mmCIF file of C-alpha atoms in Angstrom:
data_model
loop_
_atom_site.group_PDB
_atom_site.id
_atom_site.type_symbol
_atom_site.label_atom_id
_atom_site.label_comp_id
_atom_site.label_asym_id
_atom_site.label_seq_id
_atom_site.Cartn_x
_atom_site.Cartn_y
_atom_site.Cartn_z
ATOM 1 C CA MET A 1 -2.615 6.744 -23.121
ATOM 2 C CA GLU A 2 -5.679 4.955 -21.887
ATOM 3 C CA VAL A 3 -6.719 6.392 -18.539
ATOM 4 C CA LYS A 4 -8.644 4.212 -16.091
ATOM 5 C CA THR A 5 -8.463 6.005 -12.756
ATOM 6 C CA VAL A 6 -5.354 8.067 -12.089
ATOM 7 C CA GLY A 7 -3.507 7.024 -8.935
ATOM 8 C CA LEU A 8 -1.991 9.837 -6.883
ATOM 9 C CA ALA A 9 0.710 9.850 -4.228
ATOM 10 C CA SER A 10 2.847 12.464 -2.536
ATOM 11 C CA ASP A 11 4.777 13.223 0.576
ATOM 12 C CA HIS A 12 4.468 16.484 2.532
ATOM 13 C CA ALA A 13 6.700 18.349 0.051
ATOM 14 C CA GLY A 14 4.457 17.328 -2.833
ATOM 15 C CA TYR A 15 1.130 17.817 -1.094
ATOM 16 C CA ALA A 16 0.421 21.359 -2.355
ATOM 17 C CA LEU A 17 1.186 20.487 -5.982
ATOM 18 C CA LYS A 18 -0.930 17.334 -5.660
ATOM 19 C CA GLN A 19 -3.896 19.558 -4.777
ATOM 20 C CA PHE A 20 -3.331 21.391 -8.069
ATOM 21 C CA VAL A 21 -3.058 18.046 -9.887
ATOM 22 C CA LYS A 22 -6.515 17.137 -8.556
ATOM 23 C CA LYS A 23 -7.945 20.362 -9.997
ATOM 24 C CA PHE A 24 -6.333 19.583 -13.356
ATOM 25 C CA LEU A 25 -7.733 16.040 -13.356
ATOM 26 C CA ASN A 26 -11.200 17.319 -12.461
ATOM 27 C CA GLU A 27 -11.030 19.811 -15.363
ATOM 28 C CA LYS A 28 -10.108 16.972 -17.740
ATOM 29 C CA GLY A 29 -12.773 14.640 -16.371
ATOM 30 C CA TYR A 30 -10.226 12.040 -15.222
ATOM 31 C CA PRO A 31 -11.227 10.129 -12.100
ATOM 32 C CA TYR A 32 -8.508 9.654 -9.498
ATOM 33 C CA LYS A 33 -7.702 7.819 -6.287
ATOM 34 C CA ASP A 34 -5.414 9.485 -3.768
ATOM 35 C CA TYR A 35 -3.102 7.139 -1.837
ATOM 36 C CA GLY A 36 -1.861 9.944 0.428
ATOM 37 C CA THR A 37 -0.442 11.850 2.120
ATOM 38 C CA PHE A 38 -3.381 13.962 3.148
ATOM 39 C CA THR A 39 -1.603 16.765 5.027
ATOM 40 C CA GLU A 40 1.580 18.814 4.891
ATOM 41 C CA ASP A 41 2.850 17.118 8.075
ATOM 42 C CA SER A 42 6.279 15.552 7.650
ATOM 43 C CA CYS A 43 6.054 11.971 6.355
ATOM 44 C CA ASP A 44 7.957 9.376 4.316
ATOM 45 C CA TYR A 45 7.524 9.380 0.530
ATOM 46 C CA SER A 46 8.180 5.622 0.415
ATOM 47 C CA ASP A 47 4.949 4.811 2.282
ATOM 48 C CA PHE A 48 2.839 6.525 -0.350
ATOM 49 C CA GLY A 49 4.932 5.477 -3.345
ATOM 50 C CA HIS A 50 4.522 1.810 -2.392
ATOM 51 C CA ALA A 51 0.771 2.307 -1.870
ATOM 52 C CA LEU A 52 0.387 3.797 -5.368
ATOM 53 C CA ALA A 53 2.464 1.028 -6.973
ATOM 54 C CA GLU A 54 0.431 -1.641 -5.189
ATOM 55 C CA GLY A 55 -2.782 0.017 -6.378
ATOM 56 C CA MET A 56 -1.493 -0.142 -9.946
ATOM 57 C CA GLU A 57 -0.419 -3.776 -9.531
ATOM 58 C CA LYS A 58 -3.935 -4.671 -8.296
ATOM 59 C CA GLY A 59 -5.509 -2.894 -11.276
ATOM 60 C CA GLU A 60 -7.212 -0.242 -9.134
ATOM 61 C CA VAL A 61 -5.586 2.648 -11.002
ATOM 62 C CA TYR A 62 -3.731 3.421 -14.222
ATOM 63 C CA PRO A 63 -1.679 5.553 -14.780
ATOM 64 C CA GLY A 64 -0.137 7.253 -11.746
ATOM 65 C CA ILE A 65 1.153 10.664 -10.733
ATOM 66 C CA ALA A 66 3.539 11.004 -7.797
ATOM 67 C CA ILE A 67 5.174 14.050 -6.245
ATOM 68 C CA CYS A 68 7.858 14.601 -3.635
ATOM 69 C CA GLY A 69 10.286 17.470 -3.088
ATOM 70 C CA SER A 70 12.806 16.549 -5.777
ATOM 71 C CA GLY A 71 10.807 13.770 -7.424
ATOM 72 C CA GLN A 72 13.732 11.409 -6.944
ATOM 73 C CA GLY A 73 12.857 9.579 -3.718
ATOM 74 C CA ILE A 74 9.312 8.643 -4.650
ATOM 75 C CA SER A 75 10.507 7.665 -8.145
ATOM 76 C CA MET A 76 13.126 5.322 -6.687
ATOM 77 C CA THR A 77 10.446 3.761 -4.481
ATOM 78 C CA LEU A 78 7.990 3.283 -7.335
ATOM 79 C CA ASN A 79 10.608 1.777 -9.619
ATOM 80 C CA LYS A 80 11.291 -1.023 -7.122
ATOM 81 C CA HIS A 81 8.008 -2.528 -8.344
ATOM 82 C CA PRO A 82 8.537 -4.632 -11.494
ATOM 83 C CA MET A 83 5.590 -3.327 -13.539
ATOM 84 C CA ILE A 84 6.163 0.335 -12.744
ATOM 85 C CA ARG A 85 8.055 2.684 -15.044
ATOM 86 C CA ALA A 86 8.130 5.962 -13.127
ATOM 87 C CA GLY A 87 9.811 8.897 -14.845
ATOM 88 C CA VAL A 88 10.689 12.243 -13.283
ATOM 89 C CA ALA A 89 9.697 15.199 -15.456
ATOM 90 C CA TRP A 90 10.473 18.838 -14.642
ATOM 91 C CA CYS A 91 9.564 20.252 -18.072
ATOM 92 C CA GLU A 92 7.254 19.433 -20.962
ATOM 93 C CA GLU A 93 10.011 18.009 -23.162
ATOM 94 C CA ILE A 94 11.062 15.469 -20.526
ATOM 95 C CA ALA A 95 7.412 14.448 -20.059
ATOM 96 C CA GLN A 96 7.161 13.856 -23.804
ATOM 97 C CA LEU A 97 10.286 11.703 -23.808
ATOM 98 C CA ILE A 98 9.322 9.556 -20.816
ATOM 99 C CA ARG A 99 6.145 8.682 -22.722
ATOM 100 C CA GLN A 100 7.598 8.371 -26.248
ATOM 101 C CA HIS A 101 10.737 6.420 -25.361
ATOM 102 C CA ASN A 102 10.082 4.832 -21.961
ATOM 103 C CA ASP A 103 6.312 4.236 -21.948
ATOM 104 C CA ALA A 104 6.268 5.684 -18.426
ATOM 105 C CA ASN A 105 3.150 4.688 -16.529
ATOM 106 C CA VAL A 106 3.812 6.962 -13.547
ATOM 107 C CA LEU A 107 4.583 10.640 -13.961
ATOM 108 C CA VAL A 108 6.746 11.951 -11.131
ATOM 109 C CA MET A 109 7.112 15.687 -10.567
ATOM 110 C CA PRO A 110 9.440 17.625 -8.241
ATOM 111 C CA GLY A 111 7.034 19.574 -6.046
ATOM 112 C CA ARG A 112 9.625 22.042 -4.748
ATOM 113 C CA PHE A 113 10.979 23.001 -8.154
ATOM 114 C CA ILE A 114 8.137 23.555 -10.632
ATOM 115 C CA SER A 115 5.235 25.964 -10.930
ATOM 116 C CA GLU A 116 1.603 25.021 -11.456
ATOM 117 C CA ASP A 117 1.863 26.269 -15.056
ATOM 118 C CA THR A 118 4.809 23.965 -15.676
ATOM 119 C CA ALA A 119 2.989 21.077 -13.990
ATOM 120 C CA ARG A 120 0.014 21.653 -16.307
ATOM 121 C CA GLN A 121 2.267 21.497 -19.391
ATOM 122 C CA ILE A 122 3.944 18.351 -18.085
ATOM 123 C CA MET A 123 0.621 16.621 -17.418
ATOM 124 C CA GLU A 124 -0.784 17.615 -20.821
ATOM 125 C CA ALA A 125 2.216 15.965 -22.466
ATOM 126 C CA PHE A 126 2.075 12.888 -20.227
ATOM 127 C CA PHE A 127 -1.573 12.214 -21.033
ATOM 128 C CA THR A 128 -1.415 12.948 -24.780
ATOM 129 C CA VAL A 129 1.969 11.841 -26.134
ATOM 130 C CA PRO A 130 1.927 8.212 -27.308
ATOM 131 C CA PHE A 131 4.600 5.564 -26.826
ATOM 132 C CA GLU A 132 6.595 5.113 -30.049
ATOM 133 C CA GLY A 133 7.284 1.396 -29.614
ATOM 134 C CA GLY A 134 9.823 -0.109 -32.019
ATOM 135 C CA ARG A 135 13.382 0.031 -30.729
ATOM 136 C CA HIS A 136 12.102 1.555 -27.505
ATOM 137 C CA GLN A 137 10.020 -1.541 -26.733
ATOM 138 C CA ARG A 138 13.151 -3.692 -27.018
ATOM 139 C CA ARG A 139 14.854 -1.483 -24.444
ATOM 140 C CA ILE A 140 11.895 -1.545 -22.072
ATOM 141 C CA ASP A 141 11.795 -5.324 -22.286
ATOM 142 C CA LYS A 142 15.333 -5.375 -20.873
ATOM 143 C CA ILE A 143 14.496 -3.316 -17.763
ATOM 144 C CA PRO A 144 13.252 -6.069 -15.412
ATOM 145 C CA LEU A 145 15.953 -8.070 -13.662
ATOM 146 C CA ARG A 146 15.890 -11.684 -14.668
ATOM 147 C CA LYS A 147 16.539 -14.308 -11.980
ATOM 148 C CA GLU A 148 18.469 -17.342 -13.141
#
């Protein structure tokens, strides 16, 4: 995957893991832009998911990493944006599949359910496993809703 600047987003439940993600990105030499949240104070994942998606749509960042408690809410928010393919990964194998089969451009992790070691494995897979194309591209092409 070609990395421009990694976009980051989280809610309060994902804030602590996002701090670890920043350390990982620094180790790898990947620049990043954080769209929030910036504290562990209670907040709404949708605010930050939309901000990340809009940053990707404007070309400010690519790819993205988002984190909320379960990973589900922020993923649902991100996937409302037509060019976003956000996949929730809670283990390395799922991270491999969301890249190989779905060409995910946003990695979503469940901040309340994985360790930093698991997050590291997931991110390694996300950044290194290529999209397979072929039959998977045909399926991806059918994701956007078509207005008639």
